[in-house]
Amino acid sequence: MESTSLEWQGPSRDPVPGLDGVLVSSEPELRGAADDFGHVVSRRPSAVLRPGSVDDIARTVQFARRHGVKIGPRGRAHAMYGHAQVQAGIVIDMGSLSEIHSMGEDRVDVDAGISWSELVARTLPQGLTPPILTDYLNLSVGGTLSMGGVSGASFRHGVQVDNVLELHVVTGEGRRVTCSPTLHRELFEATLAGMGQCGIIVRATLRLLPAPTHVRVFDLGYADPAQQLQDELRAIEDGRFDYVVGCIVPMGGQWMYRMLGIAYYTPPARPEDARLLEGLSYQRGSEQIMDCTYFEFLNRLVPPLAEVERLGLLAHPHPWCDLLVPASRLEEFLGQVLQEVAHAELSPYFPILLYPFKRDRLTRPLFRVPEEDTFFLVDILRTASPETVDAARMVAHNRQLFERNRSWGGTHYAISAIPLSHEDWRRHYGSVWEGFAAAKRRYDPDNVLTPGPGIFGPGALQ
């Protein structure tokens, strides 16, 4: 069923007038909006808005506020734990807003519903690229800016939220506000990596850099994780590579340790292999070195994910665990993880990934990280297939890993499938909690926005 107005059962029947888009309440649409990539949590909404304009979002938020209805944006549904789901509320399908409004030499102004893949398809022909791109490009701009947006280049350029120049936001009052580091800064900082709690990102101005045309890929093997971690730290300290990530993959009953180092270039310039490999502790003879275009590198996950879909693995639950671990505890943490996680829970498609970070590259207060100067994002990309243990057991183990890492001063990346209470979130935000809660009270005083993460539960704003 589709309509251009919405009526809600309540004290009065009060429709949203004159929508440019449509509201959908058919069974397939509601069932789809009650699911996500994680396939672990399911919360069924009462309607899905496909906005035809930003005004549609503002009107629908105002409607939801009048009726005490929860509402939340949904990008490409890549969440792991129901964060974009809204029980008995309204889900906003942001994909219908995907226009590029303007592009200059150092910035691009885009709708929040556009995917990063669609964006780079427009910027690369102009010789431009965002500084940070997630490994999987078919995510929405608004979705990743609500979470953080990490990359193997984050040790150099921070995360995606560190590269935003301006936002257009619809607040929980249904107001349209433009914000930046110099204009409504409180809202700007409460929205970037703010999980949709204070406002819905509808448009963003992003920083651009000159794009390389090619990359040289160094895929290096290691005998043990200690050497791999040592080389990752060495590589980000001296800056020899433009992109660095470690990978631990089950192979033949053993763990295989590899590091990917990427050097960007534009011919006739070429990277010097000897300089880039000097002093690294990889196993000689394990290295695989190749060249490809910059776009081929950015788009490298499309073929394997097509194979994953062909095999039916995308339909299985993905209770992923994403923890930001202090570098001083990482070797100990990995040793425990590799004893506790079964080989069958991972695969070459979904392994363990290790992204190194430098804390001084990060500028946004809500992207919470360890206090140490260097740390790693550890992504444990488990799949609950019929051959492995069930998803509930994996989620419970995620919680154990979360608590262990937290006891060392670590944090988590908010996309994770980890059950968290309001008090857990309060502790997560730590010194910035009071400012975040104040922004929530100011911009979403009736607590209608994005209930999925459970950050501000009933009474939390009192």
Short mmCIF file of N, CA and C in Angstrom, two decimals, residues 285-443:
data_model
loop_
_atom_site.label_atom_id
_atom_site.label_comp_id
_atom_site.label_asym_id
_atom_site.label_seq_id
_atom_site.Cartn_x
_atom_site.Cartn_y
_atom_site.Cartn_z
N GLY A 285 59.38 -14.51 0.06
CA GLY A 285 58.75 -15.44 -0.85
C GLY A 285 57.23 -15.47 -0.72
N SER A 286 56.71 -14.89 0.37
CA SER A 286 55.25 -14.86 0.56
C SER A 286 54.61 -13.68 -0.15
N GLU A 287 55.43 -12.70 -0.54
CA GLU A 287 54.87 -11.45 -1.04
C GLU A 287 54.20 -11.62 -2.40
N GLN A 288 53.10 -10.93 -2.57
CA GLN A 288 52.41 -10.85 -3.85
C GLN A 288 52.28 -9.36 -4.17
N ILE A 289 52.88 -8.95 -5.29
CA ILE A 289 52.94 -7.53 -5.64
C ILE A 289 52.28 -7.35 -7.01
N MET A 290 51.39 -6.40 -7.09
CA MET A 290 50.69 -6.18 -8.35
C MET A 290 50.27 -4.72 -8.45
N ASP A 291 49.92 -4.31 -9.66
CA ASP A 291 49.41 -2.96 -9.91
C ASP A 291 47.98 -3.05 -10.43
N CYS A 292 47.20 -2.04 -10.10
CA CYS A 292 45.85 -1.92 -10.65
C CYS A 292 45.47 -0.45 -10.63
N THR A 293 44.36 -0.14 -11.26
CA THR A 293 43.91 1.25 -11.23
C THR A 293 43.36 1.57 -9.84
N TYR A 294 43.31 2.84 -9.54
CA TYR A 294 42.77 3.27 -8.25
C TYR A 294 41.31 2.83 -8.11
N PHE A 295 40.52 2.96 -9.17
CA PHE A 295 39.12 2.54 -9.09
C PHE A 295 39.01 1.03 -8.88
N GLU A 296 39.85 0.24 -9.55
CA GLU A 296 39.82 -1.21 -9.34
C GLU A 296 40.11 -1.55 -7.88
N PHE A 297 41.04 -0.82 -7.28
CA PHE A 297 41.32 -1.06 -5.86
C PHE A 297 40.12 -0.68 -5.01
N LEU A 298 39.53 0.48 -5.25
CA LEU A 298 38.37 0.89 -4.46
C LEU A 298 37.21 -0.09 -4.60
N ASN A 299 37.06 -0.66 -5.75
CA ASN A 299 35.92 -1.51 -6.08
C ASN A 299 36.22 -3.00 -5.89
N ARG A 300 37.31 -3.30 -5.20
CA ARG A 300 37.82 -4.68 -5.17
C ARG A 300 36.88 -5.67 -4.46
N LEU A 301 35.97 -5.21 -3.61
CA LEU A 301 35.10 -6.15 -2.90
C LEU A 301 33.87 -6.56 -3.70
N VAL A 302 33.61 -5.90 -4.81
CA VAL A 302 32.39 -6.21 -5.56
C VAL A 302 32.40 -7.66 -6.08
N PRO A 303 33.47 -8.14 -6.75
CA PRO A 303 33.44 -9.53 -7.22
C PRO A 303 33.32 -10.56 -6.10
N PRO A 304 34.12 -10.48 -5.00
CA PRO A 304 33.94 -11.49 -3.96
C PRO A 304 32.58 -11.45 -3.29
N LEU A 305 32.00 -10.26 -3.13
CA LEU A 305 30.68 -10.20 -2.51
C LEU A 305 29.60 -10.74 -3.44
N ALA A 306 29.81 -10.61 -4.75
CA ALA A 306 28.89 -11.25 -5.70
C ALA A 306 28.95 -12.77 -5.54
N GLU A 307 30.15 -13.29 -5.29
CA GLU A 307 30.30 -14.73 -5.06
C GLU A 307 29.65 -15.14 -3.74
N VAL A 308 29.82 -14.32 -2.71
CA VAL A 308 29.17 -14.59 -1.43
C VAL A 308 27.65 -14.65 -1.59
N GLU A 309 27.12 -13.72 -2.36
CA GLU A 309 25.68 -13.72 -2.60
C GLU A 309 25.26 -14.96 -3.39
N ARG A 310 26.06 -15.33 -4.38
CA ARG A 310 25.75 -16.52 -5.18
C ARG A 310 25.71 -17.77 -4.31
N LEU A 311 26.59 -17.83 -3.33
CA LEU A 311 26.66 -18.99 -2.43
C LEU A 311 25.58 -18.96 -1.35
N GLY A 312 24.82 -17.88 -1.29
CA GLY A 312 23.76 -17.77 -0.30
C GLY A 312 24.22 -17.34 1.08
N LEU A 313 25.48 -16.92 1.20
CA LEU A 313 26.03 -16.59 2.52
C LEU A 313 25.54 -15.25 3.05
N LEU A 314 25.08 -14.36 2.16
CA LEU A 314 24.61 -13.07 2.65
C LEU A 314 23.32 -13.21 3.46
N ALA A 315 22.60 -14.29 3.26
CA ALA A 315 21.35 -14.49 4.00
C ALA A 315 21.59 -14.99 5.41
N HIS A 316 22.80 -15.41 5.73
CA HIS A 316 23.11 -15.90 7.07
C HIS A 316 23.34 -14.73 8.02
N PRO A 317 23.10 -14.92 9.31
CA PRO A 317 23.39 -13.85 10.27
C PRO A 317 24.87 -13.48 10.30
N HIS A 318 25.13 -12.17 10.47
CA HIS A 318 26.49 -11.65 10.54
C HIS A 318 26.66 -10.85 11.84
N PRO A 319 26.87 -11.53 12.94
CA PRO A 319 27.05 -10.83 14.22
C PRO A 319 28.49 -10.33 14.38
N TRP A 320 28.82 -9.31 13.62
CA TRP A 320 30.20 -8.81 13.59
C TRP A 320 30.52 -8.06 14.88
N CYS A 321 31.78 -8.14 15.26
CA CYS A 321 32.29 -7.47 16.45
C CYS A 321 33.43 -6.56 16.03
N ASP A 322 33.33 -5.27 16.36
CA ASP A 322 34.30 -4.27 15.90
C ASP A 322 34.79 -3.48 17.10
N LEU A 323 36.01 -3.76 17.53
CA LEU A 323 36.55 -3.18 18.75
C LEU A 323 37.79 -2.36 18.46
N LEU A 324 37.90 -1.23 19.14
CA LEU A 324 39.07 -0.36 19.05
C LEU A 324 39.97 -0.69 20.23
N VAL A 325 41.09 -1.37 19.93
CA VAL A 325 41.93 -1.99 20.95
C VAL A 325 43.24 -1.22 21.08
N PRO A 326 43.65 -0.84 22.30
CA PRO A 326 44.95 -0.17 22.47
C PRO A 326 46.08 -1.03 21.90
N ALA A 327 47.02 -0.40 21.22
CA ALA A 327 48.12 -1.15 20.59
C ALA A 327 48.90 -1.96 21.62
N SER A 328 49.01 -1.46 22.86
CA SER A 328 49.79 -2.15 23.88
C SER A 328 49.16 -3.47 24.31
N ARG A 329 47.86 -3.66 24.05
CA ARG A 329 47.17 -4.90 24.45
C ARG A 329 46.78 -5.76 23.27
N LEU A 330 47.13 -5.33 22.06
CA LEU A 330 46.58 -6.01 20.89
C LEU A 330 47.10 -7.44 20.74
N GLU A 331 48.38 -7.65 20.95
CA GLU A 331 48.90 -9.00 20.78
C GLU A 331 48.25 -9.97 21.75
N GLU A 332 48.08 -9.55 23.00
CA GLU A 332 47.41 -10.38 24.00
C GLU A 332 45.96 -10.63 23.60
N PHE A 333 45.28 -9.58 23.15
CA PHE A 333 43.88 -9.70 22.77
C PHE A 333 43.72 -10.67 21.59
N LEU A 334 44.56 -10.52 20.59
CA LEU A 334 44.46 -11.40 19.43
C LEU A 334 44.71 -12.85 19.80
N GLY A 335 45.68 -13.08 20.68
CA GLY A 335 45.94 -14.46 21.12
C GLY A 335 44.71 -15.10 21.72
N GLN A 336 43.96 -14.33 22.51
CA GLN A 336 42.74 -14.86 23.10
C GLN A 336 41.65 -15.07 22.05
N VAL A 337 41.51 -14.11 21.15
CA VAL A 337 40.49 -14.23 20.10
C VAL A 337 40.72 -15.46 19.24
N LEU A 338 41.96 -15.70 18.87
CA LEU A 338 42.27 -16.82 17.99
C LEU A 338 42.09 -18.17 18.67
N GLN A 339 42.08 -18.17 20.00
CA GLN A 339 41.77 -19.40 20.73
C GLN A 339 40.26 -19.59 20.88
N GLU A 340 39.51 -18.49 20.93
CA GLU A 340 38.09 -18.56 21.26
C GLU A 340 37.18 -18.57 20.03
N VAL A 341 37.64 -18.07 18.90
CA VAL A 341 36.82 -18.02 17.69
C VAL A 341 37.17 -19.21 16.80
N ALA A 342 36.15 -19.97 16.42
CA ALA A 342 36.38 -21.15 15.59
C ALA A 342 36.68 -20.75 14.14
N HIS A 343 37.51 -21.56 13.48
CA HIS A 343 37.84 -21.30 12.08
C HIS A 343 36.58 -21.25 11.22
N ALA A 344 35.61 -22.10 11.52
CA ALA A 344 34.41 -22.19 10.69
C ALA A 344 33.55 -20.93 10.78
N GLU A 345 33.80 -20.06 11.76
CA GLU A 345 33.02 -18.85 11.91
C GLU A 345 33.51 -17.74 10.98
N LEU A 346 34.70 -17.92 10.41
CA LEU A 346 35.30 -16.92 9.53
C LEU A 346 35.55 -17.54 8.17
N SER A 347 35.98 -16.71 7.22
CA SER A 347 36.23 -17.19 5.87
C SER A 347 37.13 -16.21 5.15
N PRO A 348 37.67 -16.56 3.98
CA PRO A 348 38.42 -15.57 3.20
C PRO A 348 37.57 -14.36 2.83
N TYR A 349 36.25 -14.53 2.76
CA TYR A 349 35.36 -13.41 2.45
C TYR A 349 35.18 -12.51 3.67
N PHE A 350 35.00 -13.12 4.83
CA PHE A 350 34.76 -12.39 6.07
C PHE A 350 35.76 -12.87 7.12
N PRO A 351 36.96 -12.30 7.15
CA PRO A 351 38.02 -12.73 8.07
C PRO A 351 38.07 -11.82 9.31
N ILE A 352 39.23 -11.77 9.95
CA ILE A 352 39.54 -10.76 10.97
C ILE A 352 40.40 -9.69 10.31
N LEU A 353 40.01 -8.44 10.48
CA LEU A 353 40.74 -7.32 9.88
C LEU A 353 41.33 -6.44 10.99
N LEU A 354 42.51 -5.88 10.72
CA LEU A 354 43.23 -5.09 11.71
C LEU A 354 43.63 -3.75 11.08
N TYR A 355 42.89 -2.69 11.44
CA TYR A 355 43.16 -1.36 10.89
C TYR A 355 43.94 -0.54 11.92
N PRO A 356 45.13 -0.06 11.59
CA PRO A 356 45.89 0.75 12.54
C PRO A 356 45.46 2.22 12.50
N PHE A 357 45.49 2.87 13.66
CA PHE A 357 45.08 4.26 13.79
C PHE A 357 46.12 5.07 14.54
N LYS A 358 46.18 6.35 14.22
CA LYS A 358 46.88 7.34 15.03
C LYS A 358 45.83 8.27 15.63
N ARG A 359 45.86 8.39 16.93
CA ARG A 359 44.83 9.15 17.62
C ARG A 359 44.81 10.63 17.22
N ASP A 360 45.99 11.17 16.90
CA ASP A 360 46.05 12.61 16.61
C ASP A 360 45.45 12.97 15.26
N ARG A 361 45.01 11.98 14.48
CA ARG A 361 44.35 12.26 13.20
C ARG A 361 42.83 12.43 13.36
N LEU A 362 42.32 12.19 14.55
CA LEU A 362 40.88 12.18 14.78
C LEU A 362 40.44 13.46 15.46
N THR A 363 39.33 14.03 14.99
CA THR A 363 38.90 15.34 15.46
C THR A 363 37.47 15.39 15.99
N ARG A 364 36.66 14.39 15.75
CA ARG A 364 35.25 14.45 16.11
C ARG A 364 35.02 13.79 17.48
N PRO A 365 34.36 14.49 18.40
CA PRO A 365 34.28 14.01 19.78
C PRO A 365 33.48 12.73 19.97
N LEU A 366 32.50 12.45 19.12
CA LEU A 366 31.65 11.27 19.34
C LEU A 366 32.24 9.99 18.76
N PHE A 367 33.31 10.09 17.99
CA PHE A 367 33.99 8.87 17.54
C PHE A 367 34.98 8.51 18.65
N ARG A 368 34.55 7.62 19.55
CA ARG A 368 35.26 7.35 20.79
C ARG A 368 36.34 6.30 20.59
N VAL A 369 37.53 6.61 21.02
CA VAL A 369 38.69 5.75 20.78
C VAL A 369 39.51 5.64 22.07
N PRO A 370 40.44 4.66 22.14
CA PRO A 370 41.31 4.53 23.31
C PRO A 370 42.19 5.77 23.49
N GLU A 371 42.72 5.93 24.69
CA GLU A 371 43.56 7.09 25.00
C GLU A 371 44.97 6.95 24.43
N GLU A 372 45.39 5.75 24.09
CA GLU A 372 46.75 5.55 23.57
C GLU A 372 46.93 6.24 22.22
N ASP A 373 48.16 6.62 21.93
CA ASP A 373 48.46 7.32 20.68
C ASP A 373 48.18 6.45 19.46
N THR A 374 48.39 5.15 19.58
CA THR A 374 48.10 4.23 18.48
C THR A 374 47.18 3.12 18.99
N PHE A 375 46.30 2.70 18.14
CA PHE A 375 45.37 1.62 18.47
C PHE A 375 44.92 0.98 17.17
N PHE A 376 44.17 -0.10 17.28
CA PHE A 376 43.71 -0.84 16.11
C PHE A 376 42.21 -1.05 16.18
N LEU A 377 41.56 -0.94 15.03
CA LEU A 377 40.20 -1.44 14.91
C LEU A 377 40.30 -2.91 14.54
N VAL A 378 39.79 -3.77 15.40
CA VAL A 378 39.78 -5.21 15.16
C VAL A 378 38.37 -5.60 14.75
N ASP A 379 38.21 -5.99 13.49
CA ASP A 379 36.91 -6.42 12.96
C ASP A 379 36.89 -7.94 12.92
N ILE A 380 36.03 -8.54 13.71
CA ILE A 380 35.86 -10.00 13.71
C ILE A 380 34.57 -10.27 12.95
N LEU A 381 34.71 -10.65 11.69
CA LEU A 381 33.57 -10.69 10.76
C LEU A 381 32.98 -12.10 10.69
N ARG A 382 32.32 -12.48 11.76
CA ARG A 382 31.80 -13.84 11.84
C ARG A 382 30.48 -14.01 11.10
N THR A 383 30.27 -15.21 10.60
CA THR A 383 29.02 -15.59 9.95
C THR A 383 28.44 -16.80 10.66
N ALA A 384 27.18 -16.72 11.04
CA ALA A 384 26.51 -17.83 11.71
C ALA A 384 25.85 -18.72 10.68
N SER A 385 26.65 -19.59 10.08
CA SER A 385 26.12 -20.52 9.07
C SER A 385 25.68 -21.81 9.75
N PRO A 386 24.99 -22.70 9.04
CA PRO A 386 24.55 -23.96 9.66
C PRO A 386 25.71 -24.79 10.20
N GLU A 387 26.92 -24.57 9.69
CA GLU A 387 28.07 -25.36 10.14
C GLU A 387 28.70 -24.79 11.41
N THR A 388 28.28 -23.61 11.85
CA THR A 388 28.89 -22.98 13.02
C THR A 388 27.88 -22.87 14.15
N VAL A 389 28.33 -22.30 15.25
CA VAL A 389 27.42 -22.08 16.37
C VAL A 389 26.40 -21.01 16.00
N ASP A 390 25.35 -20.88 16.81
CA ASP A 390 24.28 -19.95 16.45
C ASP A 390 24.67 -18.51 16.73
N ALA A 391 23.89 -17.60 16.15
CA ALA A 391 24.20 -16.18 16.25
C ALA A 391 24.12 -15.68 17.68
N ALA A 392 23.17 -16.18 18.47
CA ALA A 392 23.02 -15.71 19.85
C ALA A 392 24.28 -15.98 20.65
N ARG A 393 24.90 -17.12 20.43
CA ARG A 393 26.13 -17.45 21.14
C ARG A 393 27.25 -16.50 20.71
N MET A 394 27.31 -16.16 19.42
CA MET A 394 28.33 -15.24 18.93
C MET A 394 28.13 -13.85 19.54
N VAL A 395 26.88 -13.40 19.61
CA VAL A 395 26.60 -12.09 20.19
C VAL A 395 27.02 -12.07 21.66
N ALA A 396 26.74 -13.14 22.39
CA ALA A 396 27.16 -13.22 23.79
C ALA A 396 28.68 -13.16 23.91
N HIS A 397 29.38 -13.82 23.01
CA HIS A 397 30.84 -13.77 23.02
C HIS A 397 31.34 -12.37 22.66
N ASN A 398 30.65 -11.70 21.73
CA ASN A 398 31.00 -10.32 21.42
C ASN A 398 30.98 -9.46 22.68
N ARG A 399 29.96 -9.68 23.51
CA ARG A 399 29.85 -8.91 24.75
C ARG A 399 31.05 -9.19 25.67
N GLN A 400 31.46 -10.43 25.74
CA GLN A 400 32.63 -10.77 26.56
C GLN A 400 33.89 -10.09 26.04
N LEU A 401 34.07 -10.11 24.72
CA LEU A 401 35.24 -9.44 24.14
C LEU A 401 35.18 -7.94 24.38
N PHE A 402 33.98 -7.36 24.27
CA PHE A 402 33.79 -5.94 24.52
C PHE A 402 34.20 -5.58 25.94
N GLU A 403 33.76 -6.37 26.92
CA GLU A 403 34.08 -6.08 28.32
C GLU A 403 35.57 -6.23 28.59
N ARG A 404 36.18 -7.23 28.00
CA ARG A 404 37.62 -7.43 28.17
C ARG A 404 38.40 -6.24 27.63
N ASN A 405 38.03 -5.82 26.42
CA ASN A 405 38.72 -4.68 25.81
C ASN A 405 38.45 -3.40 26.58
N ARG A 406 37.23 -3.22 27.07
CA ARG A 406 36.89 -2.02 27.84
C ARG A 406 37.71 -1.94 29.12
N SER A 407 38.00 -3.09 29.73
CA SER A 407 38.79 -3.09 30.96
C SER A 407 40.21 -2.61 30.72
N TRP A 408 40.66 -2.64 29.46
CA TRP A 408 42.00 -2.16 29.09
C TRP A 408 41.98 -0.72 28.57
N GLY A 409 40.83 -0.09 28.61
CA GLY A 409 40.73 1.26 28.07
C GLY A 409 40.33 1.30 26.61
N GLY A 410 39.90 0.16 26.06
CA GLY A 410 39.46 0.11 24.68
C GLY A 410 38.01 0.55 24.54
N THR A 411 37.59 0.76 23.30
CA THR A 411 36.22 1.14 23.00
C THR A 411 35.69 0.23 21.90
N HIS A 412 34.50 0.52 21.40
CA HIS A 412 33.97 -0.26 20.30
C HIS A 412 33.53 0.68 19.19
N TYR A 413 33.54 0.16 17.96
CA TYR A 413 32.98 0.89 16.82
C TYR A 413 31.50 0.56 16.79
N ALA A 414 30.66 1.58 16.68
CA ALA A 414 29.24 1.45 16.99
C ALA A 414 28.46 0.55 16.05
N ILE A 415 29.04 0.10 14.94
CA ILE A 415 28.29 -0.80 14.05
C ILE A 415 28.14 -2.19 14.63
N SER A 416 28.82 -2.50 15.72
CA SER A 416 28.95 -3.86 16.23
C SER A 416 27.64 -4.49 16.67
N ALA A 417 27.59 -5.83 16.60
CA ALA A 417 26.50 -6.61 17.17
C ALA A 417 26.84 -6.93 18.61
N ILE A 418 26.69 -5.93 19.46
CA ILE A 418 26.98 -6.08 20.89
C ILE A 418 25.79 -5.53 21.66
N PRO A 419 25.18 -6.32 22.56
CA PRO A 419 24.07 -5.80 23.37
C PRO A 419 24.60 -4.80 24.39
N LEU A 420 24.06 -3.58 24.38
CA LEU A 420 24.53 -2.51 25.25
C LEU A 420 23.36 -1.84 25.96
N SER A 421 23.54 -1.55 27.22
CA SER A 421 22.54 -0.84 28.00
C SER A 421 22.78 0.67 27.89
N HIS A 422 21.81 1.43 28.40
CA HIS A 422 21.99 2.88 28.45
C HIS A 422 23.26 3.23 29.23
N GLU A 423 23.51 2.52 30.33
CA GLU A 423 24.70 2.80 31.13
C GLU A 423 25.98 2.45 30.37
N ASP A 424 25.94 1.40 29.54
CA ASP A 424 27.10 1.08 28.70
C ASP A 424 27.40 2.23 27.75
N TRP A 425 26.36 2.79 27.14
CA TRP A 425 26.56 3.91 26.22
C TRP A 425 27.09 5.14 26.98
N ARG A 426 26.56 5.38 28.13
CA ARG A 426 27.02 6.51 28.94
C ARG A 426 28.51 6.37 29.23
N ARG A 427 28.92 5.18 29.59
CA ARG A 427 30.34 4.92 29.86
C ARG A 427 31.16 5.03 28.59
N HIS A 428 30.60 4.57 27.48
CA HIS A 428 31.30 4.65 26.19
C HIS A 428 31.63 6.09 25.84
N TYR A 429 30.68 6.99 25.99
CA TYR A 429 30.90 8.39 25.62
C TYR A 429 31.71 9.14 26.68
N GLY A 430 31.74 8.65 27.89
CA GLY A 430 32.63 9.18 28.90
C GLY A 430 32.56 10.68 29.08
N SER A 431 33.67 11.36 28.86
CA SER A 431 33.78 12.80 29.13
C SER A 431 32.89 13.65 28.23
N VAL A 432 32.43 13.11 27.10
CA VAL A 432 31.58 13.92 26.21
C VAL A 432 30.10 13.59 26.39
N TRP A 433 29.78 12.70 27.35
CA TRP A 433 28.39 12.29 27.52
C TRP A 433 27.48 13.47 27.83
N GLU A 434 27.86 14.30 28.78
CA GLU A 434 26.98 15.39 29.19
C GLU A 434 26.69 16.34 28.03
N GLY A 435 27.71 16.62 27.21
CA GLY A 435 27.49 17.47 26.05
C GLY A 435 26.58 16.82 25.02
N PHE A 436 26.75 15.50 24.83
CA PHE A 436 25.91 14.76 23.89
C PHE A 436 24.47 14.76 24.38
N ALA A 437 24.27 14.49 25.67
CA ALA A 437 22.91 14.48 26.22
C ALA A 437 22.27 15.86 26.15
N ALA A 438 23.06 16.91 26.36
CA ALA A 438 22.52 18.28 26.26
C ALA A 438 22.07 18.57 24.83
N ALA A 439 22.86 18.12 23.84
CA ALA A 439 22.48 18.31 22.44
C ALA A 439 21.21 17.51 22.12
N LYS A 440 21.09 16.31 22.67
CA LYS A 440 19.88 15.50 22.47
C LYS A 440 18.66 16.23 23.03
N ARG A 441 18.78 16.79 24.24
CA ARG A 441 17.65 17.51 24.83
C ARG A 441 17.28 18.74 24.00
N ARG A 442 18.29 19.37 23.41
CA ARG A 442 18.03 20.59 22.65
C ARG A 442 17.43 20.30 21.28
N TYR A 443 17.96 19.30 20.60
CA TYR A 443 17.57 19.08 19.19
C TYR A 443 16.56 17.96 19.00
#
